[in-house]
XYZ file of C-alpha atoms in Angstrom:
446
model
C -122.189 17.653 49.234
C -125.553 16.093 48.496
C -126.017 12.825 46.622
C -127.924 13.364 43.368
C -129.099 9.901 42.376
C -129.695 10.774 38.712
C -125.997 11.398 38.084
C -123.042 9.052 37.919
C -120.905 8.872 41.032
C -117.726 7.249 42.144
C -118.894 5.247 45.150
C -115.471 5.218 46.812
C -115.034 8.980 46.425
C -118.450 9.641 47.984
C -117.654 7.231 50.810
C -114.297 8.909 51.498
C -115.813 12.389 51.368
C -118.553 11.698 53.866
C -116.486 9.635 56.303
C -113.403 11.813 56.287
C -114.587 15.361 55.784
C -118.274 16.237 56.172
C -119.600 17.419 59.527
C -122.502 19.429 60.920
C -121.913 22.780 62.591
C -124.836 23.614 64.889
C -125.729 26.740 66.863
C -128.287 25.627 69.410
C -130.946 26.948 71.776
C -133.463 28.407 69.345
C -137.105 27.555 68.753
C -138.296 25.975 65.506
C -141.542 26.410 63.602
C -142.959 25.458 60.235
C -143.570 22.291 58.218
C -141.270 19.360 57.449
C -142.097 16.630 54.933
C -141.028 13.100 55.814
C -139.081 11.132 53.190
C -139.743 7.581 52.058
C -138.738 4.838 54.478
C -135.203 3.565 54.074
C -136.184 0.142 55.343
C -139.034 -0.118 52.851
C -137.167 1.053 49.752
C -134.161 -1.196 50.377
C -136.341 -4.325 50.527
C -138.296 -3.435 47.382
C -135.016 -3.000 45.525
C -134.001 -6.482 46.696
C -137.371 -7.932 45.673
C -136.673 -7.026 42.016
C -134.946 -10.426 41.639
C -138.337 -12.150 41.946
C -139.764 -10.420 38.856
C -139.702 -11.005 35.102
C -140.629 -7.360 34.509
C -139.035 -4.095 35.609
C -140.037 -2.981 39.093
C -140.892 0.721 39.315
C -140.357 2.354 42.701
C -141.556 5.831 43.716
C -140.798 8.075 46.707
C -137.302 6.613 47.125
C -135.248 8.472 49.766
C -132.014 9.825 48.295
C -129.715 8.563 51.030
C -126.390 6.778 51.282
C -127.799 3.302 51.959
C -129.857 3.505 48.770
C -126.802 4.587 46.778
C -124.765 1.722 48.169
C -127.435 -0.905 47.496
C -127.835 0.509 43.991
C -124.098 -0.016 43.437
C -124.336 -3.551 44.813
C -127.302 -4.479 42.613
C -125.597 -3.040 39.537
C -122.571 -5.253 40.222
C -124.899 -8.284 40.336
C -126.283 -7.291 36.942
C -129.506 -5.460 37.748
C -130.316 -2.700 35.279
C -131.313 0.422 37.206
C -132.618 3.593 35.623
C -133.755 6.892 37.093
C -137.298 7.419 35.765
C -138.186 10.631 37.601
C -137.717 12.578 40.790
C -137.064 9.915 43.439
C -138.293 7.241 41.029
C -136.366 4.209 39.757
C -136.902 1.161 37.583
C -135.027 -2.063 38.358
C -134.788 -5.065 36.041
C -133.066 -8.249 37.198
C -130.918 -10.177 34.700
C -131.499 -13.738 33.521
C -127.945 -14.562 34.572
C -126.346 -12.791 37.502
C -123.056 -12.414 39.334
C -124.148 -14.026 42.585
C -120.841 -13.389 44.367
C -121.859 -10.145 46.088
C -119.312 -7.342 46.190
C -117.225 -7.769 49.356
C -116.467 -4.086 49.965
C -120.087 -2.966 49.780
C -121.546 -5.879 51.763
C -119.019 -5.301 54.563
C -120.252 -1.718 54.896
C -124.003 -2.208 54.325
C -126.102 -4.207 56.784
C -129.083 -4.226 54.417
C -127.109 -6.271 51.881
C -128.074 -9.372 53.868
C -131.638 -9.124 52.533
C -130.362 -10.137 49.080
C -129.658 -13.668 50.300
C -133.292 -14.771 49.985
C -134.345 -13.480 46.562
C -130.972 -14.070 44.867
C -130.759 -17.662 46.136
C -134.387 -18.350 45.206
C -133.908 -17.169 41.612
C -130.348 -18.219 40.740
C -129.748 -21.201 43.014
C -126.647 -19.817 44.677
C -125.293 -16.717 46.402
C -122.238 -15.792 48.414
C -121.484 -12.738 50.506
C -119.131 -11.359 53.101
C -120.552 -10.947 56.602
C -122.676 -7.774 56.314
C -121.398 -4.775 58.209
C -122.491 -1.176 58.657
C -122.189 1.010 61.744
C -121.676 -0.200 65.309
C -125.249 -1.495 65.444
C -125.031 -2.984 61.948
C -122.437 -5.661 62.740
C -124.825 -8.320 63.992
C -125.072 -12.101 63.584
C -127.006 -13.536 60.636
C -127.848 -16.911 62.169
C -131.601 -16.386 61.626
C -130.996 -16.030 57.882
C -128.688 -19.044 57.723
C -130.965 -21.295 59.774
C -134.088 -20.257 57.878
C -132.601 -20.862 54.433
C -131.192 -24.217 55.575
C -134.669 -25.193 56.801
C -135.877 -24.515 53.259
C -133.305 -26.889 51.798
C -130.302 -24.651 51.158
C -126.766 -25.857 51.756
C -124.721 -23.268 53.622
C -121.141 -22.930 54.722
C -118.943 -20.169 56.134
C -115.257 -19.624 55.339
C -113.250 -16.733 56.784
C -116.285 -14.515 57.251
C -117.778 -15.304 53.841
C -121.045 -17.235 53.500
C -121.873 -19.559 50.615
C -125.411 -20.795 49.869
C -126.636 -23.267 47.247
C -130.103 -24.647 46.507
C -131.351 -26.032 43.196
C -134.772 -25.292 44.609
C -136.157 -24.161 47.950
C -138.770 -26.400 49.506
C -141.615 -26.392 52.020
C -140.664 -25.570 55.591
C -142.095 -24.678 58.972
C -139.574 -22.326 60.562
C -139.729 -20.439 63.855
C -137.514 -17.406 64.512
C -135.840 -17.457 67.925
C -136.790 -13.777 68.159
C -138.681 -11.477 65.773
C -136.371 -9.957 63.167
C -137.603 -7.510 60.554
C -134.921 -8.128 57.938
C -134.879 -11.889 58.456
C -138.676 -12.025 58.157
C -138.534 -10.089 54.881
C -135.618 -12.133 53.524
C -137.229 -15.529 54.146
C -140.621 -14.256 52.978
C -139.111 -13.228 49.648
C -137.198 -16.494 49.306
C -140.418 -18.422 49.983
C -142.245 -16.788 47.068
C -140.264 -18.973 44.622
C -140.175 -22.095 46.823
C -141.802 -25.395 45.907
C -144.710 -25.770 48.319
C -145.899 -24.058 51.474
C -143.582 -22.184 53.848
C -144.753 -21.214 57.330
C -142.744 -18.575 59.202
C -143.492 -18.230 62.912
C -142.587 -15.598 65.512
C -142.249 -13.085 62.668
C -141.748 -9.355 63.037
C -144.849 -7.237 62.317
C -143.461 -3.868 61.152
C -145.346 -1.790 58.542
C -142.481 -2.234 56.078
C -143.138 -5.995 56.061
C -146.832 -5.435 55.335
C -146.040 -3.017 52.499
C -143.611 -5.493 50.933
C -146.082 -8.388 51.171
C -148.921 -6.336 49.686
C -146.791 -5.389 46.694
C -145.637 -8.972 46.147
C -149.240 -10.213 46.373
C -150.387 -7.582 43.886
C -147.696 -8.957 41.563
C -148.746 -12.608 41.831
C -147.316 -13.904 45.123
C -149.437 -15.804 47.653
C -148.613 -14.469 51.113
C -150.961 -14.489 54.094
C -150.466 -13.105 57.585
C -147.975 -10.288 57.004
C -148.284 -7.943 59.968
C -148.905 -10.875 62.335
C -146.477 -13.280 63.996
C -147.294 -16.107 61.559
C -146.808 -15.706 57.812
C -147.827 -18.436 55.358
C -146.468 -18.393 51.812
C -147.681 -20.679 49.040
C -144.543 -20.929 46.945
C -144.927 -20.511 43.196
C -141.973 -22.711 42.291
C -138.368 -22.094 41.302
C -139.115 -21.240 37.673
C -141.978 -18.860 38.457
C -141.612 -15.091 38.302
C -143.716 -12.191 39.519
C -145.121 -9.513 37.214
C -145.264 -5.934 38.452
C -148.675 -4.471 37.636
C -148.184 -1.035 39.180
C -145.384 1.059 40.684
C -144.553 0.611 44.347
C -144.698 3.816 46.397
C -142.358 3.680 49.372
C -144.221 4.292 52.634
C -143.221 7.262 54.836
C -140.266 6.756 57.161
C -141.789 6.312 60.628
C -138.392 6.633 62.344
C -137.675 9.971 60.679
C -141.186 11.150 61.537
C -140.793 10.050 65.153
C -137.388 11.722 65.463
C -138.809 14.988 64.151
C -141.717 14.652 66.578
C -139.248 14.376 69.461
C -137.432 17.452 68.181
C -140.720 19.352 67.984
C -141.561 18.387 71.568
C -138.275 19.999 72.625
C -138.033 23.024 70.332
C -141.398 23.519 68.623
C -142.233 27.205 69.156
C -145.675 27.397 70.805
C -146.015 31.019 69.667
C -145.111 30.131 66.097
C -147.391 27.128 65.728
C -144.716 24.552 66.556
C -143.627 21.908 64.069
C -146.004 20.246 61.626
C -144.690 16.952 60.277
C -146.254 16.075 56.912
C -146.349 12.992 54.685
C -146.319 10.580 57.607
C -148.558 7.907 59.117
C -149.025 8.696 62.829
C -150.390 5.221 63.552
C -146.967 3.800 62.664
C -145.335 5.451 65.703
C -148.209 5.560 68.168
C -146.101 4.151 71.030
C -143.781 7.151 70.807
C -146.766 9.502 70.717
C -148.197 7.886 73.846
C -144.897 8.308 75.724
C -144.594 11.950 74.688
C -148.150 12.663 75.811
C -147.421 10.926 79.131
C -144.531 13.381 79.504
C -146.897 16.345 79.047
C -146.491 17.052 75.329
C -149.579 18.270 73.453
C -149.930 16.629 70.052
C -152.433 17.154 67.238
C -152.890 14.420 64.608
C -154.295 14.102 61.138
C -154.409 11.103 58.787
C -151.036 11.977 57.236
C -149.615 14.698 59.503
C -148.881 15.436 63.141
C -148.022 18.708 64.903
C -146.311 19.427 68.198
C -144.801 22.239 70.253
C -142.821 22.499 73.479
C -145.009 22.584 76.627
C -144.158 24.650 79.708
C -143.189 21.534 81.646
C -141.895 18.113 80.622
C -142.293 15.206 83.033
C -140.099 12.122 83.360
C -141.333 8.868 81.854
C -139.920 5.326 81.662
C -139.447 3.511 78.358
C -138.951 -0.120 77.388
C -138.098 -0.687 73.745
C -139.778 -3.569 71.949
C -140.793 -5.048 68.642
C -143.484 -3.231 66.671
C -145.953 -1.901 67.712
C -143.867 -1.282 70.837
C -141.441 1.586 71.336
C -138.973 1.415 68.429
C -135.353 0.825 69.353
C -134.393 3.223 66.534
C -136.085 6.038 68.485
C -134.356 5.200 71.753
C -131.328 7.493 71.347
C -133.341 10.597 70.336
C -135.736 9.920 73.201
C -132.876 9.792 75.711
C -132.007 13.340 74.612
C -135.642 14.291 75.197
C -135.550 12.794 78.704
C -132.538 14.924 79.661
C -134.941 17.883 79.536
C -137.765 16.328 81.587
C -138.348 16.931 85.269
C -137.471 13.882 87.372
C -135.923 10.427 86.995
C -136.490 8.307 83.893
C -135.284 4.855 82.924
C -134.665 3.406 79.475
C -134.659 -0.375 79.125
C -133.208 -1.391 75.738
C -134.417 -4.918 74.934
C -133.525 -5.267 71.251
C -129.813 -4.639 70.640
C -126.534 -4.703 72.511
C -124.259 -1.716 71.979
C -127.080 0.774 71.641
C -125.750 3.029 74.434
C -122.409 3.831 72.802
C -123.404 7.485 72.608
C -124.183 8.023 76.315
C -120.728 9.277 77.317
C -120.893 12.025 74.706
C -124.236 13.251 76.074
C -122.727 13.270 79.564
C -119.888 15.426 78.247
C -122.554 17.843 76.983
C -123.991 18.092 80.504
C -126.543 15.261 80.678
C -126.980 13.470 84.008
C -127.136 9.834 82.913
C -126.121 6.681 84.758
C -125.639 3.476 82.813
C -126.660 0.531 85.000
C -125.736 -2.253 82.561
C -125.572 -2.771 78.774
C -129.373 -2.541 78.536
C -130.460 0.073 81.099
C -129.758 3.747 81.726
C -131.234 6.189 84.229
C -131.668 9.832 83.242
C -132.040 12.652 85.767
C -133.402 15.961 84.528
C -133.752 18.589 83.521
C -130.094 19.136 82.589
C -128.904 22.117 80.540
C -126.723 20.910 77.678
C -123.683 22.730 76.292
C -122.330 22.483 72.769
C -119.460 20.036 72.174
C -117.693 18.193 69.395
C -119.123 14.668 69.059
C -118.778 11.787 66.618
C -121.693 9.664 65.404
C -121.161 5.979 66.287
C -124.246 4.901 64.338
C -127.182 6.224 62.337
C -129.677 6.772 65.165
C -127.169 8.072 67.713
C -125.988 10.533 65.067
C -129.494 11.949 64.812
C -129.636 12.105 68.617
C -126.464 14.219 68.627
C -128.038 16.608 66.122
C -131.070 17.014 68.410
C -128.779 17.488 71.419
C -126.832 20.150 69.547
C -130.015 21.979 68.619
C -131.192 22.208 72.257
C -127.736 22.946 73.715
C -126.327 26.395 74.401
C -123.394 27.277 72.197
C -121.816 25.527 69.241
C -121.817 21.804 68.553
C -119.905 19.942 65.868
C -121.195 16.531 64.800
C -118.569 14.470 62.997
C -119.028 11.321 60.893
C -122.047 12.756 59.090
C -121.842 9.787 56.747
C -123.589 7.670 59.380
C -126.463 10.169 59.477
C -126.672 10.435 55.691
C -127.176 6.680 55.551
C -130.759 7.076 56.730
C -131.868 10.719 56.713
C -132.372 12.595 53.470
C -131.150 16.205 53.373
C -131.500 16.469 57.163
C -129.594 19.742 57.453
C -131.695 21.383 54.726
C -134.981 20.237 56.262
C -134.026 21.539 59.707
C -132.666 24.830 58.395
C -135.986 25.444 56.635
C -137.809 25.512 60.011
C -135.324 27.781 61.745
C -132.439 25.570 62.860
C -128.911 26.978 62.595
C -127.227 23.918 61.096
C -124.655 23.839 58.335
C -122.851 21.048 56.521
C -119.179 22.012 56.357
C -115.980 20.530 54.971
């Protein structure tokens, strides 16, 4: 069952279908070749949707990935009062209301981590907002203290009651706020809130991801005054509470660098050297250059273009150590797929996960498939390879681990069944169809 965004859907029925029924059936151990086009970035589209509250005109968004997280945010915005229309293939127009329901839907916010980004723009425009603690998958259930502390520094009053947060601010004011650690979503949330603040807001120790730069460029093109996006210090000259932005052109969602990187890892494992390997199109190789460097250090031959990259499996793969880090370091969202890659390399590798706790929930399932992995502590694992993998039934604990299980199933001998496909559908558009088109034996079954 695919999600067609230009039709009406019952959100709860879709949720129940994907969580309870859908799974991937995979026959592994076969080479892949051909071209795969990368979809728009989930983490770019979600933030542009949220930014619509800052505008007095409709915001037109192109290259939107048709994935579960987009559907869920669309439902949440509609409940607030945003008018959303489908204007073309993967294109939407969003128009924020003059008066909104600022009590965000509890069911959706508890299942969608990205809902937290609404705090900034909704509070800035309407003066109040309340929401349940945002949820999601295993990785999604994280504290929101950076958001709370940042908005309080800008003059908001905040309180928490039984897992629900309430914010009020007649107007947001000048502030000089330093994040305890770089956070992509918190940087974007406070940056958007600052656009309608009274006076200058300085955000320090910011995240630098490409999605932040794309958001800031669009806001600036629409009348905002943001400097420093893409660096650790962002300065926003607030326009004032009553100001609004005016969209002068559509926003085109940038390519999803995590999807592109995951496909690159898959190509390094299964790209058929006799068939030209895998060519990944509609991407920006500079956005995942750390991954490329690690793959090349492992012996993978990679060819790049301005908006494409191609790869095939070499005769030998060598072990390599990885330490995840904030952009432009090795992305934590690529850690799980890269662990699968390291199970096929020759030697001993170590992964040091520095960003999130709970990111190794999937390791035991890979061990059941035949991987030789030792977990040293919550942040470090050692991988010994190469290890032949065998097909098993596994369940996706989160979005990125789910994709890792798909890659593991594709390189394993025999049949693998990946349950909880809903977690994968949250961030990867038509994954089974894209992989089948380049030779993978993968089917979505009920």
